[in-house]
Tab-separated table of C-alpha atoms (C1' of nucleotides) in Angstrom:
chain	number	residue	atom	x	y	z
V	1	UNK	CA	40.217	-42.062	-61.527
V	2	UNK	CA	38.857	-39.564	-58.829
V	3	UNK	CA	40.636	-37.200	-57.662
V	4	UNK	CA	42.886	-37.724	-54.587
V	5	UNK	CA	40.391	-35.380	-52.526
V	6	UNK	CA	42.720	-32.753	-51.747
V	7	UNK	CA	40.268	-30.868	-49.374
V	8	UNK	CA	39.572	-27.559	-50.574
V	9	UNK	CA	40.085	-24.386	-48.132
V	10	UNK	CA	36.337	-23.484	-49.414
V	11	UNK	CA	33.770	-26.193	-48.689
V	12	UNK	CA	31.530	-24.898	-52.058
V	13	UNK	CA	27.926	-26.002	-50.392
V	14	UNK	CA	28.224	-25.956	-46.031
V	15	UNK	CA	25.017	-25.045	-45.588
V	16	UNK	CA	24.057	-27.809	-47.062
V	17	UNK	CA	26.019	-29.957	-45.684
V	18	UNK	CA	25.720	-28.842	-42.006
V	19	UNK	CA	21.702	-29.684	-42.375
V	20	UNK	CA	22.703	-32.873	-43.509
V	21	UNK	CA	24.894	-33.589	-40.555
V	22	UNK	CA	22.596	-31.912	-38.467
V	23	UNK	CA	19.923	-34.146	-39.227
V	24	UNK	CA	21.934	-36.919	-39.033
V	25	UNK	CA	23.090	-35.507	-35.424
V	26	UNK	CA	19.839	-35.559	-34.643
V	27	UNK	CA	18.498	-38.925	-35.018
V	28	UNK	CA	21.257	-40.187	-33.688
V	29	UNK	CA	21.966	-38.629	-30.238
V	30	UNK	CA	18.383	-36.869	-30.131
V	31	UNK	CA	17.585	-33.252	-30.132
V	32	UNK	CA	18.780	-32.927	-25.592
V	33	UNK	CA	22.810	-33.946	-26.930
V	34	UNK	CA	22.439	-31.810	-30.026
V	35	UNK	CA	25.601	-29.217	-30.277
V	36	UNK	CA	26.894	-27.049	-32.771
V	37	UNK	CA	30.485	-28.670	-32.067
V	38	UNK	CA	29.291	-32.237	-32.770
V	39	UNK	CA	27.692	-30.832	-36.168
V	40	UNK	CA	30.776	-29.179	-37.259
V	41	UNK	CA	32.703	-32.717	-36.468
V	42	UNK	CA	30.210	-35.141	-38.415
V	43	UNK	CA	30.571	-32.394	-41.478
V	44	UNK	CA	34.289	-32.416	-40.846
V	45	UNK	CA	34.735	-28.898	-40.402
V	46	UNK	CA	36.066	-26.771	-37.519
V	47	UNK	CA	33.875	-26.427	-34.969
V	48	UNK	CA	33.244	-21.944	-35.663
V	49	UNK	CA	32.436	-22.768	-39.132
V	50	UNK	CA	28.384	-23.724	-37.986
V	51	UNK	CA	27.925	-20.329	-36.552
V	52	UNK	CA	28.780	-18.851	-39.364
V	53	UNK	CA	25.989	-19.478	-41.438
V	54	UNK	CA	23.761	-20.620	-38.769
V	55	UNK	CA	24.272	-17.901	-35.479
V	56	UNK	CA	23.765	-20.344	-33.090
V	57	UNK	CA	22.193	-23.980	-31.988
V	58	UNK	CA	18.664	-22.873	-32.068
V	59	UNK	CA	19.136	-21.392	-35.659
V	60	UNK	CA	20.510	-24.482	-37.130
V	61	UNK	CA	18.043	-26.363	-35.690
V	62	UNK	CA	14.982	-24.347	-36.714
V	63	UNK	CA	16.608	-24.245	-40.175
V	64	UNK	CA	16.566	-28.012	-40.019
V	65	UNK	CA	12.911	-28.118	-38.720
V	66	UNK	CA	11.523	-25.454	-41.487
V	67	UNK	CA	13.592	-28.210	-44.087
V	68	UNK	CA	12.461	-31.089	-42.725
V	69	UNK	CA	8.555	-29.782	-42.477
V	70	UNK	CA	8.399	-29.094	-46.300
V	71	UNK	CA	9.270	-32.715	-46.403
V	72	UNK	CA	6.793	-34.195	-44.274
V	73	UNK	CA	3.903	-31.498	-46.254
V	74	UNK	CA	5.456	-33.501	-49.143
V	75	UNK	CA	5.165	-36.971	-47.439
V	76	UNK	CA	1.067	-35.286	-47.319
V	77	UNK	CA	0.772	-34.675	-51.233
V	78	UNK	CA	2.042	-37.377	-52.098
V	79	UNK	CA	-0.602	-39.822	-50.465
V	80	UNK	CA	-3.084	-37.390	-51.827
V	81	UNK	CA	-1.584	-38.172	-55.233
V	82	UNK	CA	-1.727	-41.823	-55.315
V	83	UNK	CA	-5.247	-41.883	-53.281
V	84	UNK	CA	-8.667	-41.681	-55.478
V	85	UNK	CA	-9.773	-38.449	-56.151
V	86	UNK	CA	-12.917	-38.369	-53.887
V	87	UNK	CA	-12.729	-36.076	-50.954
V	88	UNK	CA	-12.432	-38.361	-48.349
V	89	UNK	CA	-9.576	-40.550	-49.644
V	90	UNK	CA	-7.839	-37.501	-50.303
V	91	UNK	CA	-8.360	-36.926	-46.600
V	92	UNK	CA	-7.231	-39.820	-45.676
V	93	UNK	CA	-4.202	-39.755	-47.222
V	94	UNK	CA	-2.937	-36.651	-46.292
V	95	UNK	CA	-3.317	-38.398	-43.006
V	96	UNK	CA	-1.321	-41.518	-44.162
V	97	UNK	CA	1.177	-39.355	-44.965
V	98	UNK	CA	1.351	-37.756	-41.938
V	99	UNK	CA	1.827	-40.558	-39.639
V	100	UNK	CA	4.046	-41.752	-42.477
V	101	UNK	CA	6.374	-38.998	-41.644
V	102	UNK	CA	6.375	-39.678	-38.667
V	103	UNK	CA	6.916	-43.001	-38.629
V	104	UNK	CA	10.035	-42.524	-41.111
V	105	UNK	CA	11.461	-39.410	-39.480
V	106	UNK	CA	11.023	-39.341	-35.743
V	107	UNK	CA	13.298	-36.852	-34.674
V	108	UNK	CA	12.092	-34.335	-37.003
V	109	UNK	CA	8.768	-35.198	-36.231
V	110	UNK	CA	9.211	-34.476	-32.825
V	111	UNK	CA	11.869	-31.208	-33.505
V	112	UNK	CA	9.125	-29.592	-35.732
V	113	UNK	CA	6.067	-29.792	-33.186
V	114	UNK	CA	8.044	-30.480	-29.118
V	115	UNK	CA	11.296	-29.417	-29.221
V	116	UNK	CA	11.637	-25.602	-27.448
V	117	UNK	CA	14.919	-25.482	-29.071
V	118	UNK	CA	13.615	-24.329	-32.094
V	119	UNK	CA	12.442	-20.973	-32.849
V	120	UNK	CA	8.617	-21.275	-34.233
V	121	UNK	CA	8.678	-17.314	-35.079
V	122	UNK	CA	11.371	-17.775	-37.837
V	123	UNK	CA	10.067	-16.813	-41.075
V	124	UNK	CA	11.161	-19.676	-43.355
V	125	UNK	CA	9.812	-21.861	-40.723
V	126	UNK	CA	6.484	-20.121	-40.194
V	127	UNK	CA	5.868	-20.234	-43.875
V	128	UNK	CA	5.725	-23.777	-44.357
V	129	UNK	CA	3.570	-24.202	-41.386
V	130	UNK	CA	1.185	-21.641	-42.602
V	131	UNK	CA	1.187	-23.343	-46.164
V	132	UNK	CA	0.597	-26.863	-44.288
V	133	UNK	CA	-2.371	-25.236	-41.915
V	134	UNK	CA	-4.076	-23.708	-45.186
V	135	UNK	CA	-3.450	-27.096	-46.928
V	136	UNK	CA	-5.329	-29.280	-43.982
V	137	UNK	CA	-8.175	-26.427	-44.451
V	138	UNK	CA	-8.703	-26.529	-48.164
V	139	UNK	CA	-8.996	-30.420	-48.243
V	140	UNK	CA	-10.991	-30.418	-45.058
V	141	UNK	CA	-13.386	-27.470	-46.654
V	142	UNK	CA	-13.501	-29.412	-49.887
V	143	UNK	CA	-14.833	-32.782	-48.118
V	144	UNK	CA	-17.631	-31.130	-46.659
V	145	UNK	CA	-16.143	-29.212	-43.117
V	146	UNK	CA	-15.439	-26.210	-41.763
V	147	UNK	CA	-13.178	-24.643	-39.154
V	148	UNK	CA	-14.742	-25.840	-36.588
V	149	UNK	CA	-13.851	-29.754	-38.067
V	150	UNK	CA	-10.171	-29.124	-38.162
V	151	UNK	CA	-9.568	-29.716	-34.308
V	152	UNK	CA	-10.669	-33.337	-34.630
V	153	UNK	CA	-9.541	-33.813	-37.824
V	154	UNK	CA	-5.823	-33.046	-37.026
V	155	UNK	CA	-5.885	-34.450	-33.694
V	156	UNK	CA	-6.839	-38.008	-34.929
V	157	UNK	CA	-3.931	-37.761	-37.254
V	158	UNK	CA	-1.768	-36.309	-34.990
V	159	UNK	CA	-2.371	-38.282	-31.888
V	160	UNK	CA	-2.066	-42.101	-34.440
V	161	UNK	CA	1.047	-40.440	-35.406
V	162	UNK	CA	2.620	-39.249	-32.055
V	163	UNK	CA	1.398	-42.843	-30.496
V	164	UNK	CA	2.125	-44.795	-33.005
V	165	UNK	CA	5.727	-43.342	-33.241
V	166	UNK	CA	6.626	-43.659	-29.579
V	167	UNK	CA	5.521	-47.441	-29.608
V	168	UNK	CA	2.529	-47.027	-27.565
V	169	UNK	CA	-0.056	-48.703	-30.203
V	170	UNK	CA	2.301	-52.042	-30.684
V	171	UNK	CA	-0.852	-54.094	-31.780
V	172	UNK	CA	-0.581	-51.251	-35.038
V	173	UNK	CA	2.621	-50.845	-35.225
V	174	UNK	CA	3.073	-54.936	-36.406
V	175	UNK	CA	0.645	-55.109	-38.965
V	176	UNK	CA	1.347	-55.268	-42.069
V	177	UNK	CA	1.430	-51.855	-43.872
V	178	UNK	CA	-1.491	-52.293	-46.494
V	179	UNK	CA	-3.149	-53.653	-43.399
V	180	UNK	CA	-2.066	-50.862	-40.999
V	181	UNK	CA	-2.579	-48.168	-43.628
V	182	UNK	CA	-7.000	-49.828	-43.609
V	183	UNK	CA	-7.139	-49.573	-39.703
V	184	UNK	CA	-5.417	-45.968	-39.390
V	185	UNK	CA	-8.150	-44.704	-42.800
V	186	UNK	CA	-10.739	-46.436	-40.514
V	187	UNK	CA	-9.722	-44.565	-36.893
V	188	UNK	CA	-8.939	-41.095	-38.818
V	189	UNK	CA	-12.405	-41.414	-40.587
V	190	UNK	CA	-14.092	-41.368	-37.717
V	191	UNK	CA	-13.056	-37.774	-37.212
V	192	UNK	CA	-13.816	-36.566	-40.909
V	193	UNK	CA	-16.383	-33.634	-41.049
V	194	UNK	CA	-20.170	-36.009	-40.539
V	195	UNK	CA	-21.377	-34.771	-43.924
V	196	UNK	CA	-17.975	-36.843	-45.551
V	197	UNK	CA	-18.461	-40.047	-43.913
V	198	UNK	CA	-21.901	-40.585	-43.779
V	199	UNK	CA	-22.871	-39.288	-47.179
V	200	UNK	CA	-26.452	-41.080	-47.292
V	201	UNK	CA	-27.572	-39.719	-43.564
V	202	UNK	CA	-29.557	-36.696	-45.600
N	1	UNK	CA	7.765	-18.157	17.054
N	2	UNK	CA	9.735	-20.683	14.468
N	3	UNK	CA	12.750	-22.172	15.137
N	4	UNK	CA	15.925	-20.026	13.611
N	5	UNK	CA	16.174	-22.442	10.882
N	6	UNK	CA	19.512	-24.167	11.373
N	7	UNK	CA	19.499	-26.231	8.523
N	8	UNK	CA	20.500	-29.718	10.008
N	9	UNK	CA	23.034	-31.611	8.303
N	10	UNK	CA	20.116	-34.450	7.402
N	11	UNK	CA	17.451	-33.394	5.456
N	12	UNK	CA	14.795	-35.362	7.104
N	13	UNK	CA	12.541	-35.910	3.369
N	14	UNK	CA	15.085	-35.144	0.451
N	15	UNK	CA	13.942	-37.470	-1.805
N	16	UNK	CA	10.776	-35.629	-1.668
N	17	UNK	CA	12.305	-32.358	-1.456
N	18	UNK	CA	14.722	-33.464	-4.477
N	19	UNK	CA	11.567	-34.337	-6.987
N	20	UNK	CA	9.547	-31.046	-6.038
N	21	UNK	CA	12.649	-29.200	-7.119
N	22	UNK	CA	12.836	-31.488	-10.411
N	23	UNK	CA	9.341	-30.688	-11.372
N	24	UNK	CA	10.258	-26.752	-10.480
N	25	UNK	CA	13.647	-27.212	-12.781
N	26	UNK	CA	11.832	-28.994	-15.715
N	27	UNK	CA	8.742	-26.307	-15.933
N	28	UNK	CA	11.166	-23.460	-15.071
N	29	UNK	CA	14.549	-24.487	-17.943
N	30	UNK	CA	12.845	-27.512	-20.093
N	31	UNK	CA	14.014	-31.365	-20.186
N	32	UNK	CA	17.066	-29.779	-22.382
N	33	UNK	CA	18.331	-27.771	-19.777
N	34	UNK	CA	17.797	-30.277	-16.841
N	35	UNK	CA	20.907	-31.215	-14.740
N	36	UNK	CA	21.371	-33.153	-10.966
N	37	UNK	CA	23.597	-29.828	-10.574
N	38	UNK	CA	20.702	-27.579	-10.952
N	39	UNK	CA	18.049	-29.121	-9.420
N	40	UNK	CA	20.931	-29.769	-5.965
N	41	UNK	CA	20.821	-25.568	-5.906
N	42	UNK	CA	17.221	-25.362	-6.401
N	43	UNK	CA	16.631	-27.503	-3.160
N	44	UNK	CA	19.760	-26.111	-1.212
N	45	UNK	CA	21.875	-28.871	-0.833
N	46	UNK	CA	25.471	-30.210	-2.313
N	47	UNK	CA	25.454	-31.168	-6.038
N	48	UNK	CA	26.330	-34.435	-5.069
N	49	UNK	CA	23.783	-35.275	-3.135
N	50	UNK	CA	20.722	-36.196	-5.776
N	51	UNK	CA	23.037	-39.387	-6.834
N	52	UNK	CA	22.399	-40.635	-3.954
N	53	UNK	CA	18.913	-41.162	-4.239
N	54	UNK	CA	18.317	-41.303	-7.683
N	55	UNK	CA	22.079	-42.456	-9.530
N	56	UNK	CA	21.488	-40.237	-12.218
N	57	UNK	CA	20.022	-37.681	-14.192
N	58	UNK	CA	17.722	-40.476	-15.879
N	59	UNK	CA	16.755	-41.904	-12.887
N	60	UNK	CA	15.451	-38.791	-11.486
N	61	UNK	CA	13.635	-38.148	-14.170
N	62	UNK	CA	12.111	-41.174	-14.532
N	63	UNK	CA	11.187	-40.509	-10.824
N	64	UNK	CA	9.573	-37.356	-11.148
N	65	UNK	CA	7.900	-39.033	-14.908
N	66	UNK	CA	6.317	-41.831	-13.072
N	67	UNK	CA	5.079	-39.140	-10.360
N	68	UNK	CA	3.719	-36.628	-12.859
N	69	UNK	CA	2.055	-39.798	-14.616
N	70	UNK	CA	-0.078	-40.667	-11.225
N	71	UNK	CA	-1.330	-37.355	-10.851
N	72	UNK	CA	-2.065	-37.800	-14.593
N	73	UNK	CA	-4.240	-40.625	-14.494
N	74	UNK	CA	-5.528	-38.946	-11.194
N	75	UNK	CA	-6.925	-35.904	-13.288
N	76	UNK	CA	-8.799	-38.556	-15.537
N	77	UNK	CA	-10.408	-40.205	-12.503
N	78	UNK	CA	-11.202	-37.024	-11.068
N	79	UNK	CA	-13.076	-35.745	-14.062
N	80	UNK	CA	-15.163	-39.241	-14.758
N	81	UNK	CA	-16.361	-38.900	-11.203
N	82	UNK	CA	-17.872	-35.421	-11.767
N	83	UNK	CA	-19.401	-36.751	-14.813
N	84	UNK	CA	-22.694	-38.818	-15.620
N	85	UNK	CA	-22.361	-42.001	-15.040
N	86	UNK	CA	-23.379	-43.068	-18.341
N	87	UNK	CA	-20.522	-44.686	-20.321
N	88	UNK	CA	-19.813	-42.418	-22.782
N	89	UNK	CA	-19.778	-39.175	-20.343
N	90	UNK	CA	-17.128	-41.163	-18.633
N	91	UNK	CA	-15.275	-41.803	-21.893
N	92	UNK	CA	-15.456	-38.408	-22.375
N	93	UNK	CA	-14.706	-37.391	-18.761
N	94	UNK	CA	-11.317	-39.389	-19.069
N	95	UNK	CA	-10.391	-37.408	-21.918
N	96	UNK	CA	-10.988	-33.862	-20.636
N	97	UNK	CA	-9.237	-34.858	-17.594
N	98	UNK	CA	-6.293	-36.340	-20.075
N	99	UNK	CA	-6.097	-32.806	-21.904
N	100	UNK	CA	-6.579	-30.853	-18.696
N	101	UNK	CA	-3.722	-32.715	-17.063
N	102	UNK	CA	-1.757	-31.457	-20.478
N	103	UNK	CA	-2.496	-27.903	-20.556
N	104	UNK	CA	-1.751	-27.732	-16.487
N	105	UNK	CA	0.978	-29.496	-16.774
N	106	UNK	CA	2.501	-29.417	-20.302
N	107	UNK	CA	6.360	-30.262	-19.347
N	108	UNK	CA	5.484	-33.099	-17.480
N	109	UNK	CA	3.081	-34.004	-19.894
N	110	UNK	CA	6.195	-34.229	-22.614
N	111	UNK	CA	8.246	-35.867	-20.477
N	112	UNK	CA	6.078	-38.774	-19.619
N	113	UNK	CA	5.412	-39.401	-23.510
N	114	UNK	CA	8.411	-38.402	-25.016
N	115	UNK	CA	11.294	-37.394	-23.537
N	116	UNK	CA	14.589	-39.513	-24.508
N	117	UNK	CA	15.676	-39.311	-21.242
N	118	UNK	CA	13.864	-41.221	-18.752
N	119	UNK	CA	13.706	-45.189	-18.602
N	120	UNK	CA	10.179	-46.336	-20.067
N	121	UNK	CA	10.916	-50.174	-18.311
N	122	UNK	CA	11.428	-49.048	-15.007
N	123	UNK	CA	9.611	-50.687	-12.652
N	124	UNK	CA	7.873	-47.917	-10.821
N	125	UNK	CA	6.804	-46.335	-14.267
N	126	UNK	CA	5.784	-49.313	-16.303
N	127	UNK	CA	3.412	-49.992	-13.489
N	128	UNK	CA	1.127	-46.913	-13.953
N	129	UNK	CA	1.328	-46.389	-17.248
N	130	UNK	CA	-0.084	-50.090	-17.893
N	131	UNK	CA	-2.472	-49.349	-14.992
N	132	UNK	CA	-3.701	-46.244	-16.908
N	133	UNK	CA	-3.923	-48.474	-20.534
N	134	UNK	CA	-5.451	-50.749	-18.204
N	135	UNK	CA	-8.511	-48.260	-17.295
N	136	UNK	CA	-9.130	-46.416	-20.880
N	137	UNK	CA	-9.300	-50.544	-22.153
N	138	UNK	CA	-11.969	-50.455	-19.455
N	139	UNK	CA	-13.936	-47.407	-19.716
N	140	UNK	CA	-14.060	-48.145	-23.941
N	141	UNK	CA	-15.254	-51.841	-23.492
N	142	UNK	CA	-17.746	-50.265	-21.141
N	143	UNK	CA	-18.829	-47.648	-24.127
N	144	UNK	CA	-19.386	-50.857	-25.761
N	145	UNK	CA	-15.680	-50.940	-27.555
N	146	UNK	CA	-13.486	-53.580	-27.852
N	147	UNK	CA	-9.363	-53.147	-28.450
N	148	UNK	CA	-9.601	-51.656	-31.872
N	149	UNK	CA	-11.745	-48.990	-30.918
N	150	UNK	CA	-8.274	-48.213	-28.367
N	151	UNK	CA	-6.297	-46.362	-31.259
N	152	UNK	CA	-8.933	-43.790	-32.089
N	153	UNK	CA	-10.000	-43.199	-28.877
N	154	UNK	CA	-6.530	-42.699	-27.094
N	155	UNK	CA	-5.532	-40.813	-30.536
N	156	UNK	CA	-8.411	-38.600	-30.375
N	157	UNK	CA	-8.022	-37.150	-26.904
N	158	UNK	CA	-3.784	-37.088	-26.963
N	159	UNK	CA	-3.996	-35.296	-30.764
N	160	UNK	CA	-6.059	-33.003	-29.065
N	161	UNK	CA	-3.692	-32.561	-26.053
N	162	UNK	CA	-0.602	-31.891	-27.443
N	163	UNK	CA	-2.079	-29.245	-30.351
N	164	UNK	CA	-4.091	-27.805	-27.980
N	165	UNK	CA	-0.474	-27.592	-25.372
N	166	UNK	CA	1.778	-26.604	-28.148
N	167	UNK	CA	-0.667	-23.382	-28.779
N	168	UNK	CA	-2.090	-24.776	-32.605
N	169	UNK	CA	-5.003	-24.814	-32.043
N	170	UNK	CA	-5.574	-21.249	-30.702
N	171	UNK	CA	-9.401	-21.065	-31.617
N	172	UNK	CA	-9.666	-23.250	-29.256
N	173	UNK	CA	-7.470	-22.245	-26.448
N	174	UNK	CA	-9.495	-18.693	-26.467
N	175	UNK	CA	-12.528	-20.649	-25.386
N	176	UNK	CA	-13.882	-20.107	-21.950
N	177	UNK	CA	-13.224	-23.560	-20.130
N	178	UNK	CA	-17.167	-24.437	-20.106
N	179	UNK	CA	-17.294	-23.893	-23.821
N	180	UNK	CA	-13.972	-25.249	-24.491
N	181	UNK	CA	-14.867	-28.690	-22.869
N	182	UNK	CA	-17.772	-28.764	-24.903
N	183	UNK	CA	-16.174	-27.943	-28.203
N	184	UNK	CA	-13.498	-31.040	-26.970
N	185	UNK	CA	-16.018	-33.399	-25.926
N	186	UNK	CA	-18.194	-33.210	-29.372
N	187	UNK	CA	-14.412	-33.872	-31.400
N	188	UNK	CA	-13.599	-36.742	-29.148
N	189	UNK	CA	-17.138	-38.076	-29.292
N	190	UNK	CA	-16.519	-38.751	-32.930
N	191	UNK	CA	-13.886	-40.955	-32.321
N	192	UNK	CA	-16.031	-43.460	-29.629
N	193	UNK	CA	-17.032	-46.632	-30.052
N	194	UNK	CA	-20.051	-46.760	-32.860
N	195	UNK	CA	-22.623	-48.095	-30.742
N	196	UNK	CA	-22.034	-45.315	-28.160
N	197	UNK	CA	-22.661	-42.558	-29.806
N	198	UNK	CA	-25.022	-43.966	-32.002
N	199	UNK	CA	-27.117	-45.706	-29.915
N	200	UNK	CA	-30.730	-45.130	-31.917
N	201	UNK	CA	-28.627	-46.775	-35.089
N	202	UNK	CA	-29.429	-50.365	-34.070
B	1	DT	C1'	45.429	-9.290	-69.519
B	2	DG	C1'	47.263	-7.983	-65.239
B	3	DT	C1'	47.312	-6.049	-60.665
B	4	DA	C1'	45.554	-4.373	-56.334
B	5	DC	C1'	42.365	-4.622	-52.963
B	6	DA	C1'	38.017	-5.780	-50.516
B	7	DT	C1'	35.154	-9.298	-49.092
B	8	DC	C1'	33.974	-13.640	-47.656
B	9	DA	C1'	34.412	-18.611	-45.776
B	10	DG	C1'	36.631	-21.369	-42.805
B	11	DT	C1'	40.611	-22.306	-39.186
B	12	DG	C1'	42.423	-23.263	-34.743
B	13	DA	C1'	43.928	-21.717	-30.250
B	14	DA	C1'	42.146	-19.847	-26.156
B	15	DC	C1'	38.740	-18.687	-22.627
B	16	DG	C1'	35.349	-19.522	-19.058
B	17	DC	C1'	31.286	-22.348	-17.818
B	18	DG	C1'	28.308	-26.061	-16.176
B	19	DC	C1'	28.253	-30.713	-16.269
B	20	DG	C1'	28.785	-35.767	-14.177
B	21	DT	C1'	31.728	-38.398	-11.376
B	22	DT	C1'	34.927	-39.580	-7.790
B	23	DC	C1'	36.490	-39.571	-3.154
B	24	DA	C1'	37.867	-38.698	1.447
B	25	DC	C1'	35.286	-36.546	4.841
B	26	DT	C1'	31.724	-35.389	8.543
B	27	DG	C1'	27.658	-35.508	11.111
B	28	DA	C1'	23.497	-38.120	12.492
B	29	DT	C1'	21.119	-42.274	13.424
B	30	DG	C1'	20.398	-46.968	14.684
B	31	DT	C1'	21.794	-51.242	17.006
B	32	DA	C1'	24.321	-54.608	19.917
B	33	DC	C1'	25.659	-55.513	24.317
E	1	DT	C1'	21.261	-46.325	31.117
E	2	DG	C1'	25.575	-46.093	28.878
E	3	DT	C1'	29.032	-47.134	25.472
E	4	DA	C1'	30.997	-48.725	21.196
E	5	DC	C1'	30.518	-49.373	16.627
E	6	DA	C1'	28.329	-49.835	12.024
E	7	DT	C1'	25.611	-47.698	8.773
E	8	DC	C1'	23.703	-44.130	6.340
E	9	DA	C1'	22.945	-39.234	4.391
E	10	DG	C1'	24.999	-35.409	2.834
E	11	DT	C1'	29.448	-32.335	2.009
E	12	DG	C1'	32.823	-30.054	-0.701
E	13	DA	C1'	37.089	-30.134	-3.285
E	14	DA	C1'	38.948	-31.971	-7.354
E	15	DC	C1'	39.059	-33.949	-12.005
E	16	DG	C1'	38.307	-34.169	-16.921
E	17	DC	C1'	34.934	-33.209	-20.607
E	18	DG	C1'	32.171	-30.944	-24.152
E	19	DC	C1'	30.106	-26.807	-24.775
E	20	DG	C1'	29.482	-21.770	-26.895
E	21	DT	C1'	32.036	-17.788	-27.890
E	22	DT	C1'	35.806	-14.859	-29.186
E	23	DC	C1'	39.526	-13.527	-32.072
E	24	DA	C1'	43.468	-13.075	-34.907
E	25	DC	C1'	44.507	-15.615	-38.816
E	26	DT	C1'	44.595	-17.677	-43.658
E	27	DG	C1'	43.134	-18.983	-48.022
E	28	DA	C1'	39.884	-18.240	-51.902
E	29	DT	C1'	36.964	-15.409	-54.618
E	30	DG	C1'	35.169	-11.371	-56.741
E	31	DT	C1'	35.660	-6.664	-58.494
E	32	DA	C1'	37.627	-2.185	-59.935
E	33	DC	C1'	40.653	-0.192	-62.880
DNA sequence: TGTACATCAGTGAACGCGCGTTCACTGATGTAC
DNA sequence: TGTACATCAGTGAACGCGCGTTCACTGATGTAC
């Protein structure tokens, strides 16, 4: 028998649950109807109890961005994990993941890299996007680029993921997703460092 | 010597008037921020006056959108013309012209891909933005592409577009322009149809 | 073990603000005759 | 050319709403002694 759910004066974890109303805020009325008020009513607390452990809007919301971009690294590593070990499929697969993300988590795709109502200086937030930068050099370095590769290397990614998300590549979007995850390999490839993807050109 | 300005009680060109002080309201306070209230003050007339012409906040956006996206597909043409006329220059022209458009214009640039709040079937916009798929489908079958080349190609110059306009890829941005469009060109290059920029492979 | 007190988390009423919408209106323009 | 009338563009007051912020408060927890 549970207990008749007496609501405590003390929530025990807000934080915690604010982000998770938050997020859910979020995908459902989008980042332009996002309020601290309609947080605090999803979490069912009073509507001063946010700014309490959040300031204001943009804090919550950056605090929700820096949380929801150590998922979508994860989303990354995790294709890396279940790809073959040769550069190049690892490569690839940190791009599957990324448009994976993407793909699963729209609004926090688009919070993380559009939304100005986040605050990109915030340490917790800059963090992860440092660690994610330094994570798209090392596997670019390892299959055979430099700095001067990442530009095209992100951007093919990126711009699958950003088009792909807002329903502008339908003909991809209905494929299959063993079939979808070949063509995107095929299109991202095309941007790998030239020493990767046409290893008998020497 | 001018007239003394007596502000008549019809505008004469409001509608006009009304989207010039959009596009000044979205670059000046971002889509979040945007409100038929603000942009009334910005032009100088009653706050109820933009319903008349556009019903609502959506519908003026989607105005000014579909604008912003003719003078986007306007920078493409623009830059093919001043290029070679061989097809990959012109492949490559489209895109520079497609990033340039972003980084002159970044808040138009995110409201005609993904802002939540303008009407993607309206008439007025559906019509250019199929009449822009319309002419990179043309300038990649001319590169020698066909439609599956359209995903890498598109992806390559808008991943480059938005990092470039959301300030990650700096290394980049610090470029002089003629360098810059160099450095752009080469990464979208990469991403053309395989008998374009291979042509001595056959 | 008990008591006193400080600190902290969350409440709820109140406020002023900008918003979209409605509505009766006013001034200008076009058209019928 | 003149007059009457319909139509259209824009006004400005009023409304109700959700917002962020403030503030005095209440209940729970931790700590000193």
């Amino acid at each position: 028998m549970t207990q008749p759910e007496q609501k405590p004066y003390h929530h025990g974890d807000l934080r915690a649950a604010l982000l998770d109303a938050a997020e859910q805020e979020l995908v459902a009325r989008g980042v332009e109807a996002f309020s601290l008020r309609s947080v605090a009513k999803r979490a069912g607390v009073s509507h001063a109890a946010p700014a309490h452990h959040f300031g204001d809007t943009g804090g919550l919301l950056t605090a929700l961005a820096a949380d929801g971009f150590r998922r979508f690294l994860g989303f990354q590593l995790r294709r890396e994990a279940s790809a073959s070990a040769d550069p190049v499929s690892q490569l690839a697969g940190a791009g599957l993941g990324y448009i994976d993300f993407a793909m699963a988590h729209p609004a926090l795709f688009r919070l993380i890299f559009t939304s100005a109502r986040i605050n990109r200086e915030d340490p917790g937030f800059l963090a992860v996007a440092q660690a994610s930068y330094q994570h798209l050099l090392a596997i670019t370095r390892t299959a055979g680029g430099n700095d001067s590769d990442i530009p095209a290397v992100w951007a093919g990614a990126h711009g699958l993921a950003d088009l792909l998300m807002s329903g502008q590549l339908p003909a991809l979007a209905r494929m299959q997703p063993a079939d979808r995850d070949r063509a995107l390999a095929a299109a991202m490839k095309r941007s790998f460092p030239s020493g990767a993807h046409r290893p008998d050109s020497t």
